[in-house]
Structure formats: C-alpha cells, structure tokens
XYZ file of C-alpha atoms in Angstrom:
450
model
C 0.958 18.046 10.957
C 3.116 17.273 13.984
C 1.669 17.800 17.471
C 3.205 20.322 19.887
C 5.226 17.710 21.807
C 6.705 16.286 18.612
C 7.632 19.737 17.319
C 9.431 20.468 20.596
C 11.241 17.129 20.670
C 12.512 17.680 17.129
C 14.153 20.940 18.195
C 17.746 20.855 19.470
C 16.946 21.570 23.138
C 13.886 19.316 23.050
C 15.833 16.431 21.587
C 18.542 16.775 24.225
C 15.983 16.856 27.033
C 14.138 13.829 25.672
C 17.368 11.856 25.438
C 18.343 12.704 29.014
C 14.932 11.837 30.431
C 14.227 8.834 28.214
C 11.128 10.438 26.699
C 9.602 9.278 23.394
C 11.368 10.764 20.361
C 9.091 10.205 17.373
C 10.816 10.401 14.008
C 9.390 12.235 11.024
C 7.597 9.761 8.804
C 8.345 9.996 5.092
C 5.105 9.810 3.126
C 4.364 9.833 -0.601
C 5.216 13.505 -1.142
C 8.459 13.146 0.830
C 9.766 9.965 -0.787
C 8.372 9.360 -4.261
C 10.721 6.530 -5.216
C 8.942 3.139 -5.027
C 11.804 1.381 -3.224
C 14.356 2.883 -0.871
C 17.706 1.392 -1.864
C 19.877 -0.437 -1.658
C 17.476 -3.309 -1.055
C 18.814 -6.551 0.402
C 17.024 -9.818 -0.375
C 17.766 -12.559 2.174
C 16.948 -16.220 1.601
C 18.226 -19.160 -0.394
C 14.959 -20.373 -1.938
C 13.849 -20.082 -5.526
C 11.338 -17.576 -4.225
C 14.138 -15.319 -2.979
C 15.733 -15.434 -6.408
C 12.397 -14.544 -8.005
C 11.916 -11.563 -5.679
C 15.425 -10.282 -6.389
C 14.862 -10.653 -10.134
C 11.534 -8.827 -9.983
C 13.055 -5.916 -8.069
C 15.892 -5.699 -10.584
C 13.317 -5.487 -13.359
C 11.727 -2.589 -11.450
C 15.069 -0.786 -11.432
C 15.987 -1.321 -7.774
C 19.565 -1.575 -6.492
C 19.428 -5.189 -5.264
C 21.976 -6.967 -3.053
C 21.968 -10.463 -1.599
C 24.172 -9.817 1.449
C 24.086 -7.186 4.197
C 27.795 -7.262 4.938
C 29.856 -4.152 4.114
C 26.793 -2.000 3.391
C 27.011 1.290 5.266
C 23.377 2.140 4.628
C 20.470 -0.166 3.840
C 17.200 1.186 2.510
C 15.095 -1.986 2.435
C 15.382 -5.610 3.513
C 13.221 -8.462 2.242
C 13.431 -11.760 4.091
C 12.040 -14.539 1.904
C 11.067 -17.462 4.147
C 8.629 -19.245 1.861
C 10.150 -22.727 2.126
C 10.843 -23.166 5.845
C 10.438 -26.665 7.221
C 11.764 -26.447 10.815
C 12.533 -23.802 13.493
C 16.263 -24.536 13.235
C 16.239 -22.834 9.830
C 15.210 -19.470 11.311
C 18.622 -18.565 12.733
C 20.668 -18.956 9.530
C 18.036 -16.976 7.658
C 17.475 -14.109 10.110
C 20.685 -13.626 12.095
C 22.720 -12.125 9.225
C 20.407 -9.130 9.547
C 21.134 -8.591 13.258
C 24.473 -6.890 12.750
C 23.048 -4.637 10.061
C 20.119 -3.208 12.045
C 22.094 -0.052 12.872
C 22.762 0.441 9.160
C 19.088 0.861 8.283
C 18.428 4.259 6.740
C 15.743 6.617 8.110
C 12.400 5.427 6.792
C 13.810 2.000 5.924
C 11.545 -0.954 5.176
C 11.806 -4.547 6.391
C 9.396 -7.038 4.817
C 9.132 -10.760 5.476
C 7.551 -13.109 2.956
C 6.423 -16.385 4.483
C 3.477 -18.751 4.675
C 0.797 -19.155 7.356
C 0.612 -22.172 9.625
C -1.937 -24.716 8.402
C -2.165 -27.105 11.349
C -0.835 -29.984 9.275
C 2.910 -30.295 9.937
C 4.070 -29.350 13.478
C 7.719 -28.552 12.709
C 6.905 -26.589 9.572
C 4.083 -24.693 11.293
C 6.368 -23.856 14.223
C 8.877 -22.338 11.804
C 6.150 -20.373 10.029
C 4.801 -19.100 13.328
C 8.335 -18.145 14.297
C 8.558 -15.740 11.378
C 5.411 -13.985 12.580
C 6.762 -13.663 16.121
C 10.060 -12.321 14.797
C 8.310 -9.786 12.576
C 6.051 -8.409 15.298
C 8.963 -8.117 17.740
C 11.510 -6.577 15.381
C 8.908 -3.983 14.398
C 9.096 -2.660 17.975
C 12.855 -2.198 17.530
C 12.809 -0.192 14.296
C 14.045 3.385 14.558
C 14.123 6.521 12.444
C 10.623 6.031 11.068
C 11.516 2.595 9.681
C 8.820 -0.080 9.555
C 8.620 -3.876 9.473
C 5.703 -5.788 7.937
C 5.032 -9.272 6.660
C 3.307 -10.915 3.731
C 1.738 -14.341 4.295
C 1.327 -16.302 1.073
C -1.221 -19.105 1.183
C 0.182 -22.427 0.041
C 0.055 -22.502 -3.730
C 0.455 -18.734 -4.119
C 3.823 -17.887 -5.639
C 6.040 -14.997 -4.619
C 5.561 -13.607 -8.120
C 1.736 -13.692 -7.950
C 0.161 -10.270 -8.585
C -1.129 -10.023 -5.017
C 2.289 -10.868 -3.586
C 4.043 -8.350 -5.823
C 1.422 -5.686 -5.065
C 1.654 -6.171 -1.297
C 5.452 -6.058 -1.457
C 5.392 -2.849 -3.474
C 2.968 -1.271 -1.014
C 4.962 -2.172 2.088
C 8.227 -1.011 0.484
C 6.755 2.327 -0.554
C 6.279 5.502 1.476
C 2.522 4.919 1.264
C 2.758 2.491 4.209
C 4.469 5.000 6.526
C 2.142 4.432 9.516
C 1.801 0.662 9.112
C 4.232 -1.519 11.013
C 4.187 -4.887 12.773
C 1.409 -6.135 10.497
C 1.003 -9.324 8.474
C -1.168 -9.304 5.369
C -2.372 -12.580 3.863
C -2.467 -13.048 0.097
C -4.849 -15.962 -0.290
C -5.221 -16.354 -4.071
C -3.362 -15.834 -7.341
C -6.021 -13.315 -8.442
C -5.283 -9.739 -9.407
C -2.956 -8.064 -11.833
C 0.066 -5.836 -11.591
C -0.540 -2.151 -12.196
C 0.750 -0.927 -15.540
C 0.405 2.765 -14.663
C 2.103 3.048 -11.285
C 1.303 6.749 -10.947
C -2.427 6.291 -11.697
C -3.332 2.784 -10.491
C -7.076 3.587 -10.372
C -7.332 5.277 -13.755
C -10.600 4.458 -15.516
C -12.295 3.250 -12.334
C -15.243 4.802 -10.514
C -15.263 4.930 -6.715
C -17.953 5.880 -4.199
C -16.862 7.054 -0.750
C -19.385 7.371 2.085
C -18.839 9.892 4.873
C -16.623 11.817 2.455
C -17.183 15.438 3.468
C -14.424 15.791 6.027
C -11.625 14.114 7.964
C -10.587 10.630 6.934
C -13.353 10.465 4.323
C -12.098 13.571 2.544
C -8.527 12.230 2.650
C -9.725 8.969 1.099
C -11.492 10.858 -1.683
C -8.419 12.989 -2.408
C -6.107 9.975 -2.478
C -8.359 7.939 -4.767
C -8.651 10.962 -7.065
C -4.864 11.381 -7.083
C -4.643 7.712 -8.115
C -6.879 8.420 -11.108
C -10.332 7.351 -9.917
C -13.557 9.102 -10.887
C -15.433 9.856 -7.671
C -18.902 9.885 -6.211
C -18.708 11.474 -2.751
C -21.567 10.812 -0.324
C -22.441 12.354 3.006
C -25.446 13.470 5.042
C -27.381 16.593 3.966
C -26.074 18.409 7.039
C -22.564 18.215 5.548
C -23.756 19.528 2.193
C -21.537 22.614 2.129
C -18.326 20.692 2.834
C -19.403 17.958 0.419
C -20.002 20.443 -2.395
C -16.646 22.087 -1.740
C -14.857 18.719 -1.919
C -16.760 17.706 -5.040
C -15.739 20.937 -6.768
C -12.126 20.451 -5.734
C -11.958 16.896 -7.089
C -14.460 17.277 -9.950
C -16.450 14.576 -8.205
C -20.185 13.883 -8.200
C -21.792 14.727 -4.831
C -24.628 12.727 -3.313
C -26.378 13.964 -0.161
C -27.886 10.982 1.607
C -28.313 9.576 5.103
C -26.938 6.046 4.834
C -29.175 4.875 7.681
C -32.415 5.739 5.877
C -34.541 2.739 4.940
C -34.290 3.440 1.219
C -30.609 4.459 1.118
C -29.487 1.404 -0.856
C -32.239 1.777 -3.438
C -31.493 5.473 -3.852
C -27.782 4.821 -4.415
C -28.595 2.224 -7.079
C -31.024 4.611 -8.794
C -28.508 7.455 -8.614
C -25.788 5.366 -10.250
C -28.188 4.251 -12.999
C -29.321 7.824 -13.634
C -25.714 8.962 -13.982
C -24.777 5.962 -16.125
C -22.079 4.953 -13.669
C -20.611 1.526 -13.079
C -19.124 1.255 -9.612
C -15.664 -0.339 -9.364
C -14.728 0.705 -5.822
C -16.942 1.186 -2.768
C -15.393 2.676 0.366
C -17.682 2.340 3.395
C -16.234 5.054 5.575
C -19.274 6.677 7.241
C -19.033 6.301 10.990
C -19.860 7.959 14.325
C -19.030 7.603 18.015
C -21.255 7.972 21.077
C -18.837 7.026 23.860
C -20.043 6.131 27.353
C -19.144 3.549 29.975
C -21.349 0.507 29.479
C -22.910 0.982 32.933
C -24.328 4.246 31.570
C -25.047 3.055 28.029
C -28.519 3.790 26.667
C -30.317 2.981 23.390
C -29.898 6.563 22.137
C -26.124 6.066 22.270
C -26.002 2.417 21.215
C -28.463 2.271 18.316
C -27.127 5.121 16.117
C -23.563 3.807 16.306
C -24.563 0.323 15.174
C -26.875 1.784 12.525
C -24.246 3.997 10.894
C -21.100 1.950 11.427
C -22.243 -1.512 10.339
C -25.975 -1.869 9.543
C -25.770 0.777 6.806
C -22.796 -1.027 5.265
C -24.713 -4.292 5.104
C -27.803 -2.627 3.619
C -25.877 -0.744 0.937
C -23.871 -3.731 -0.239
C -26.995 -5.901 -0.271
C -28.747 -3.345 -2.488
C -25.808 -3.277 -4.899
C -25.593 -7.071 -5.061
C -29.358 -7.442 -5.529
C -29.227 -4.951 -8.403
C -26.444 -7.015 -9.927
C -28.664 -10.071 -9.904
C -31.519 -8.188 -11.554
C -29.555 -7.693 -14.750
C -29.330 -3.932 -14.359
C -26.269 -4.145 -12.217
C -24.224 -1.129 -11.223
C -21.093 -2.982 -10.103
C -18.188 -3.263 -12.495
C -15.991 -6.276 -13.121
C -13.828 -7.244 -10.154
C -15.399 -4.756 -7.707
C -13.436 -3.717 -4.644
C -15.192 -3.013 -1.334
C -13.171 -1.539 1.530
C -14.733 -0.871 4.943
C -13.519 1.194 7.866
C -12.980 -0.840 11.009
C -10.958 0.257 14.055
C -8.380 -1.082 16.482
C -11.147 -0.660 19.073
C -12.882 -3.565 17.361
C -9.741 -5.681 17.806
C -8.634 -4.890 21.349
C -11.642 -3.062 22.763
C -11.525 0.351 24.392
C -12.886 1.702 27.653
C -16.132 3.568 27.091
C -16.566 2.244 23.555
C -18.571 -0.951 23.849
C -20.979 0.262 21.174
C -18.234 1.460 18.831
C -16.110 -1.665 19.354
C -19.120 -3.903 18.699
C -19.817 -2.097 15.435
C -16.203 -2.206 14.246
C -15.685 -5.845 15.193
C -18.832 -6.435 13.179
C -17.243 -4.688 10.201
C -14.287 -7.071 10.246
C -16.507 -10.140 10.380
C -18.720 -8.606 7.687
C -15.930 -8.158 5.123
C -14.676 -11.664 5.806
C -18.111 -13.076 4.964
C -18.726 -10.644 2.100
C -15.467 -11.597 0.396
C -16.883 -15.051 -0.364
C -19.904 -13.540 -2.108
C -17.738 -11.210 -4.199
C -15.212 -13.850 -5.230
C -17.398 -15.235 -8.084
C -17.480 -11.689 -9.492
C -13.708 -11.451 -9.247
C -14.197 -8.909 -6.472
C -12.732 -8.452 -3.019
C -13.875 -7.169 0.373
C -11.393 -6.006 3.001
C -11.189 -3.594 5.906
C -8.754 -1.048 7.262
C -8.500 -0.572 11.035
C -7.063 2.803 12.007
C -5.477 3.381 15.382
C -4.955 6.901 16.737
C -5.323 9.262 13.773
C -5.026 13.057 14.058
C -8.554 14.252 13.216
C -11.099 16.748 14.524
C -12.646 13.906 16.503
C -9.431 12.891 18.294
C -8.597 16.563 18.907
C -11.571 16.622 21.293
C -10.096 13.886 23.518
C -8.858 15.240 26.892
C -5.210 16.403 26.483
C -3.527 13.843 28.743
C -5.505 10.911 27.312
C -4.787 12.166 23.794
C -1.055 12.445 24.472
C -0.864 8.905 25.862
C -2.838 7.562 22.885
C -0.340 9.145 20.502
C 2.677 7.478 22.110
C 1.514 3.897 22.729
C 2.620 2.601 19.349
C 5.981 1.669 17.906
C 6.230 4.903 15.892
C 5.364 6.976 19.006
C 3.026 9.369 17.190
C -0.449 9.675 15.776
C -1.134 8.847 12.169
C -2.645 11.176 9.587
C -5.879 10.702 7.616
C -3.775 10.199 4.489
C -2.212 7.091 6.072
C -5.641 5.453 6.226
C -6.410 6.656 2.717
C -3.226 5.143 1.277
C -4.075 1.715 2.707
C -7.582 1.929 1.259
C -6.242 2.975 -2.147
C -3.966 -0.062 -2.153
C -6.804 -2.448 -1.258
C -8.906 -0.838 -3.999
C -6.245 -1.465 -6.645
C -5.805 -4.361 -9.065
C -2.643 -5.381 -7.234
C -4.646 -6.300 -4.132
C -6.816 -8.791 -6.012
C -5.384 -11.697 -4.018
C -6.237 -10.130 -0.646
C -9.633 -11.336 0.568
C -11.477 -10.734 3.846
C -8.476 -9.150 5.538
C -8.286 -6.303 8.055
C -5.152 -4.210 7.679
C -4.260 -2.176 10.751
C -3.031 1.393 10.218
C -1.935 2.115 13.760
C 1.847 2.344 13.972
C 1.744 -1.031 15.774
C -0.433 0.031 18.642
C 0.554 -1.753 21.843
C -2.911 -3.296 22.219
C -4.307 -6.115 20.130
C -2.284 -7.906 17.493
C-alpha cells in the first residue's frame, strides 16, 4: 500500500529525478508474505565472547548460514554484533570496525542486531562502553539503506544470550516481521519465557481479546493473532457492530459489542468470558481515539473522552480481570500477556495533541507498573508505540503535513497496520516472556524522541 509519491519514485523516471534532486527514495519493505525465511543469510556473528559462540551455535541449529567474518562476502543478509562482555570503550573499535567496510555489502532488507547489556551506574568504564553500543546502534540505523534495519537487544545482567527472551527477541528482529522497526533497543530483563516449538503458529491454543478491533490497526492485530493460531474475542463499540461482525465471521472469532468507557465494562467482560467458558491468555488494549486541538483551545469535551478511552478504560479493564483472578473464578490463563497501544506522541509530544500525548504517556507508565503485578502470575505487560501508520485516521491529515510525517523517519515512509500487529504478536508470544514493562516503538526510527 505505497503512497503516490513512493509509487512515482519507484518508477524509472521518478527514481532518476529523486536522485538528481536529493529527494527521499524509500525502499520497498519486505514483510512476512514477501520474505518467509526466518533469517536472511548469510548471517555474520561478530564478537569474541562465549556469548557470540552461543549465538552462532544457536543459529546453526536453526539452519542458518553462519559466518564469523565479514571479509570476502559479496552479500550479507544479517549481522549480529555480540557485545555482552564489554569492559571499556577501547573495546568498541575492534568489535565494530570490521563491519564498516562491509556496510555496502548488506542485502536489501538486511538486518543488523546488537546484543549488549544496559548501563547499571556501578562501573564507569564498563557503563561507558555499554552506552557506546546504544549510541552506535541508533546512529547506524540512520545509515541503513535498501529497507535494511538495525536494532538492539539489551540483556540485564544475569540473563544469558541463550535465554528464551533473548532468543525470541533476536528471532523477531532478524525476521521480516520487524520491517518497520529500526533504531530501537529492547530490554530482556529476566530468564522467563520459552522458545516457540511451532514457529508458524506461535499462539496456537491461546485465547486473545482485542479491543477496538473492528477496523484499522485493531483489525490488523486480530488478523495477525489469528494467523499465529490464537482463538479470538474481538471487541468494539456498538456503533461498529457491522464491521465487527464481518471481522468475526472472517476470523471465526467471538464478537463482543461494548463501550470500554462504560462504568460496568470490566464486569461485563469478566461475565462474558465466564459465560463462554473462556480463559484469557492475551489481552490487547488497542481501543483509542483522538480529539486534536491546540492546548490554548482545549476544552473538557475534547480532553475527557481521550483520557477515558485511551488509558482509563485500560486500567479499569485490567483491574476487573485481576480482581476476578483473586476471587477464585479467574478468567486469566497461566502466564497472561497484556499489550497496550501507546504512541510516539507520548514519547516526544506532538503539536495539538496534549490530550492524546498525556493519555499515551500514561499507557507507557501503566504497563511498566502493571508488569510488576503480573510477574507473580508469570505474566507480562508491555506496550507498542506506533509512529506514522497508514490508516483512515492519518489519511485525513492535511496533504503536506501527511507527506512530511511519512518522510521524517529512517525508512522514509509510513508504516502499515500489520507492522504494529506483528510487534504485538511477538510481545504476546511465549518467546517474549523475559520482556517486562517495555515500550517498543514501531515508527521506522522517527526523528523525534528516542
């Protein structure tokens, strides 16, 4: 679903004009249907630690074409830089510079992934080296071409490179499912989780509820979770009943018409799940609205509904589910996964969106706090923060503003609803069990924020 500018630029005359004028030339992103193989090879593993050896061995077990040097390779599909044992900044050069001469050999849609550890504030030289990896990753992501991406995995001290969460994050970033994610660092904080036995149906046997599911990103989330094997409950307001019924029929899902801001919404969801005999394994809190206005003109009728739908309803629904769990008639399964929709507006702010940004920043703080309450259940809570995504809502933005918004990221294009859905499906999987309280940006490395 390329926009008009991108379609023109990908034509022969358009490409020539863009090159002459220095205009953005967005590359076609290879998504799941375009590149089904889990790892684009050959894959080069850089690093001299035991962790690097373990990563190389694991990839070999997965059937990847693994190399330990970049020299003499005409084309490189993936690069993994294992920097899990750095102790000083002087070690960065020997580790990273071998890759410099091979950057032009990266294949279209290539993947670069760093594996390192976060700074802890305990050892200055070691923390400086760890911080250096993050700076390198965010900068090199701006230099990737041909739809290639660069992302990082931060392993908390004590978490091994072969921990399920580390392996799961690596698989996700290497796959085509992360096509619109670049310049991001995802922390794996615990050894929890398990590797997926059925790679094609990672959510098989699990039940997921998606709010705001009738259209747009919500419908894409429902379709992706269904494709991954999940049984679905799709929820939206009564006014979207026709679209909701159509989606439910398509996916053989169970529809639920409900306004999530109603005072009894949580109780009604719990009762509905009990009536249907369902145990909820995955909850995707996607329902959201905008009521944009400059703050000088902001009024309660624009502020209150946005906060009510985007964050207050999320808190109320999860509280109802957790309270039911404590009553003995719980409706949450073992190791429940909760994924909320945040936004880059909640990270960097956005003109005319003080209400929306407040609600989405609240979502990120909410999942961070909620993750601690779910941990005793073996569960997780995380968020996904989309940037500019091609939807009916963004299609209503004035043309010039919309065109600028598309280009101010490293991939120079808008994302698709499926890009958000793929990130949510990963965070809902067993392989993301070590990821807690994180917000993963799906924005093509938007130039604002982190």
